[in-house]
Amino acid sequence: LVFIMSDQLDLNRYVPALLAFINNKLSAHAAKLYKDQFNTSLTEFRILTMLAVEPNINAQRIIEYIGLDKAGVSRTIKQLHDKALLSITPDPQDLRSNILCLTASGQALFDEILVSAQAREQKLLSEFNHMEIENLIYLLNKLHTGVTMLDAN
């Protein structure tokens, strides 16, 4: 394994630690930015994003894809619904589930935040060339898929 040097863990090469460190820093920055500029939490933005990209889905789909806990997603969905940013309708194929969809206000807020999110991404990746960005995206998607295999064992 690439992270083992003698009998010590090298945090500069241990992939789970590197991903966690990067995520912690990105999340803290985004949480402050979205709260200050849009009065929106990071979890709210993540759910708005899922619904903008994949409308008319249930909470379970959000939980599975984003990897958030069920209680947190449920609370945030209620908050978004109370703010009239998403609609909740019973799923005709599964009455135990609800279909979620952005309202016009939810879509407008998402569109507004997206401009900031894209500017953050551009700044974050500014030192990478096109091929490096494509490789990074490929590898991150591969890791995202591979994480599900950890749960299978």
Short mmCIF file of C-alpha atoms in Angstrom, two decimals:
data_model
loop_
_atom_site.label_atom_id
_atom_site.label_comp_id
_atom_site.label_asym_id
_atom_site.label_seq_id
_atom_site.Cartn_x
_atom_site.Cartn_y
_atom_site.Cartn_z
CA LEU A 1 0.00 0.00 0.00
CA VAL A 2 1.25 3.47 -0.89
CA PHE A 3 0.67 5.11 2.49
CA ILE A 4 2.87 2.79 4.55
CA MET A 5 6.37 4.01 5.30
CA SER A 6 8.07 1.69 7.78
CA ASP A 7 5.55 1.17 10.56
CA GLN A 8 4.12 4.71 10.55
CA LEU A 9 1.14 6.14 8.75
CA ASP A 10 2.05 8.91 6.28
CA LEU A 11 -0.89 11.33 6.31
CA ASN A 12 0.41 12.96 3.13
CA ARG A 13 -0.14 9.68 1.27
CA TYR A 14 -3.08 8.09 3.12
CA VAL A 15 -5.97 8.69 0.73
CA PRO A 16 -8.88 8.53 3.23
CA ALA A 17 -7.16 11.14 5.42
CA LEU A 18 -6.36 13.40 2.46
CA LEU A 19 -9.96 13.25 1.25
CA ALA A 20 -11.25 13.95 4.75
CA PHE A 21 -8.92 16.91 5.23
CA ILE A 22 -9.86 18.41 1.87
CA ASN A 23 -13.56 17.84 2.50
CA ASN A 24 -13.38 19.44 5.96
CA LYS A 25 -11.76 22.58 4.57
CA LEU A 26 -14.05 22.85 1.54
CA SER A 27 -17.16 22.23 3.65
CA ALA A 28 -16.22 24.79 6.29
CA HIS A 29 -15.58 27.44 3.63
CA ALA A 30 -18.79 26.63 1.73
CA ALA A 31 -20.89 26.55 4.90
CA LYS A 32 -19.74 30.04 5.89
CA LEU A 33 -20.13 31.43 2.36
CA TYR A 34 -23.64 30.01 1.82
CA LYS A 35 -24.82 31.07 5.28
CA ASP A 36 -23.41 34.60 4.96
CA GLN A 37 -24.47 35.25 1.36
CA PHE A 38 -27.65 33.19 0.98
CA ASN A 39 -28.82 32.33 4.52
CA THR A 40 -28.63 28.68 3.47
CA SER A 41 -26.86 25.76 5.12
CA LEU A 42 -24.45 23.53 3.26
CA THR A 43 -26.82 20.58 3.65
CA GLU A 44 -29.67 22.66 2.24
CA PHE A 45 -27.52 23.54 -0.78
CA ARG A 46 -26.56 19.88 -1.28
CA ILE A 47 -30.22 18.84 -1.32
CA LEU A 48 -31.17 21.74 -3.61
CA THR A 49 -28.37 20.62 -5.92
CA MET A 50 -29.60 17.03 -6.01
CA LEU A 51 -33.13 18.20 -6.84
CA ALA A 52 -31.89 20.62 -9.50
CA VAL A 53 -29.88 17.87 -11.19
CA GLU A 54 -32.34 15.04 -10.57
CA PRO A 55 -35.87 16.39 -10.03
CA ASN A 56 -38.76 14.33 -8.71
CA ILE A 57 -36.79 11.97 -6.50
CA ASN A 58 -37.32 10.73 -2.97
CA ALA A 59 -35.23 11.33 0.13
CA GLN A 60 -33.71 7.86 -0.07
CA ARG A 61 -32.09 8.71 -3.41
CA ILE A 62 -30.53 11.82 -1.85
CA ILE A 63 -29.28 9.81 1.12
CA GLU A 64 -27.76 7.14 -1.13
CA TYR A 65 -26.03 9.51 -3.53
CA ILE A 66 -24.79 12.23 -1.21
CA GLY A 67 -24.11 9.96 1.75
CA LEU A 68 -25.88 12.04 4.37
CA ASP A 69 -27.67 10.49 7.34
CA LYS A 70 -31.42 9.93 7.14
CA ALA A 71 -32.32 12.14 10.11
CA GLY A 72 -30.29 15.08 8.80
CA VAL A 73 -31.82 14.79 5.34
CA SER A 74 -35.34 14.56 6.79
CA ARG A 75 -34.81 17.66 8.97
CA THR A 76 -33.35 19.61 6.06
CA ILE A 77 -36.16 18.60 3.71
CA LYS A 78 -38.67 19.86 6.28
CA GLN A 79 -36.75 23.16 6.58
CA LEU A 80 -36.65 23.58 2.80
CA HIS A 81 -40.35 22.78 2.58
CA ASP A 82 -41.14 25.29 5.36
CA LYS A 83 -39.19 27.92 3.37
CA ALA A 84 -41.27 26.99 0.27
CA LEU A 85 -38.10 25.94 -1.59
CA LEU A 86 -39.29 22.42 -2.38
CA SER A 87 -42.59 20.62 -2.77
CA ILE A 88 -43.45 17.25 -1.28
CA THR A 89 -46.01 14.99 -2.93
CA PRO A 90 -46.87 11.36 -2.17
CA ASP A 91 -45.19 8.84 -4.46
CA PRO A 92 -48.00 7.06 -6.37
CA GLN A 93 -45.80 3.95 -6.76
CA ASP A 94 -44.77 3.80 -3.09
CA LEU A 95 -47.15 5.40 -0.61
CA ARG A 96 -44.50 5.17 2.14
CA SER A 97 -42.36 7.62 0.18
CA ASN A 98 -42.65 11.20 -1.06
CA ILE A 99 -41.46 12.80 -4.27
CA LEU A 100 -39.43 15.97 -3.83
CA CYS A 101 -39.18 18.77 -6.36
CA LEU A 102 -37.79 22.30 -6.31
CA THR A 103 -40.32 25.11 -6.33
CA ALA A 104 -39.67 28.17 -8.49
CA SER A 105 -38.17 29.86 -5.40
CA GLY A 106 -35.98 26.83 -4.74
CA GLN A 107 -34.74 26.79 -8.32
CA ALA A 108 -34.03 30.54 -8.18
CA LEU A 109 -32.03 30.16 -4.95
CA PHE A 110 -30.12 27.21 -6.41
CA ASP A 111 -29.30 29.21 -9.56
CA GLU A 112 -28.03 32.10 -7.44
CA ILE A 113 -25.84 29.90 -5.21
CA LEU A 114 -24.55 27.95 -8.21
CA VAL A 115 -22.78 31.05 -9.51
CA SER A 116 -20.78 31.24 -6.25
CA ALA A 117 -20.20 27.48 -6.20
CA GLN A 118 -18.83 27.53 -9.74
CA ALA A 119 -16.57 30.48 -8.92
CA ARG A 120 -15.23 28.53 -5.91
CA GLU A 121 -14.60 25.49 -8.09
CA GLN A 122 -12.83 27.59 -10.73
CA LYS A 123 -10.58 29.14 -8.09
CA LEU A 124 -9.89 25.73 -6.49
CA LEU A 125 -8.88 24.18 -9.81
CA SER A 126 -7.08 27.23 -11.25
CA GLU A 127 -3.64 25.60 -10.97
CA PHE A 128 -4.71 22.51 -12.93
CA ASN A 129 -4.68 22.14 -16.71
CA HIS A 130 -7.64 20.63 -18.59
CA MET A 131 -6.23 17.08 -18.64
CA GLU A 132 -5.44 17.17 -14.91
CA ILE A 133 -9.00 18.28 -14.16
CA GLU A 134 -10.43 15.49 -16.34
CA ASN A 135 -8.17 12.94 -14.62
CA LEU A 136 -9.12 14.24 -11.18
CA ILE A 137 -12.83 14.00 -11.98
CA TYR A 138 -12.36 10.48 -13.36
CA LEU A 139 -10.47 9.34 -10.26
CA LEU A 140 -12.89 10.99 -7.84
CA ASN A 141 -15.85 9.31 -9.58
CA LYS A 142 -14.01 6.01 -9.42
CA LEU A 143 -13.46 6.52 -5.68
CA HIS A 144 -17.12 7.51 -5.22
CA THR A 145 -18.19 4.25 -6.85
CA GLY A 146 -15.61 2.28 -4.88
CA VAL A 147 -16.85 3.57 -1.54
CA THR A 148 -20.02 1.54 -1.98
CA MET A 149 -17.90 -1.61 -2.09
CA LEU A 150 -16.71 -0.87 1.44
CA ASP A 151 -20.28 -1.28 2.67
CA ALA A 152 -20.70 -4.54 0.73
CA ASN A 153 -18.09 -6.31 2.82
#
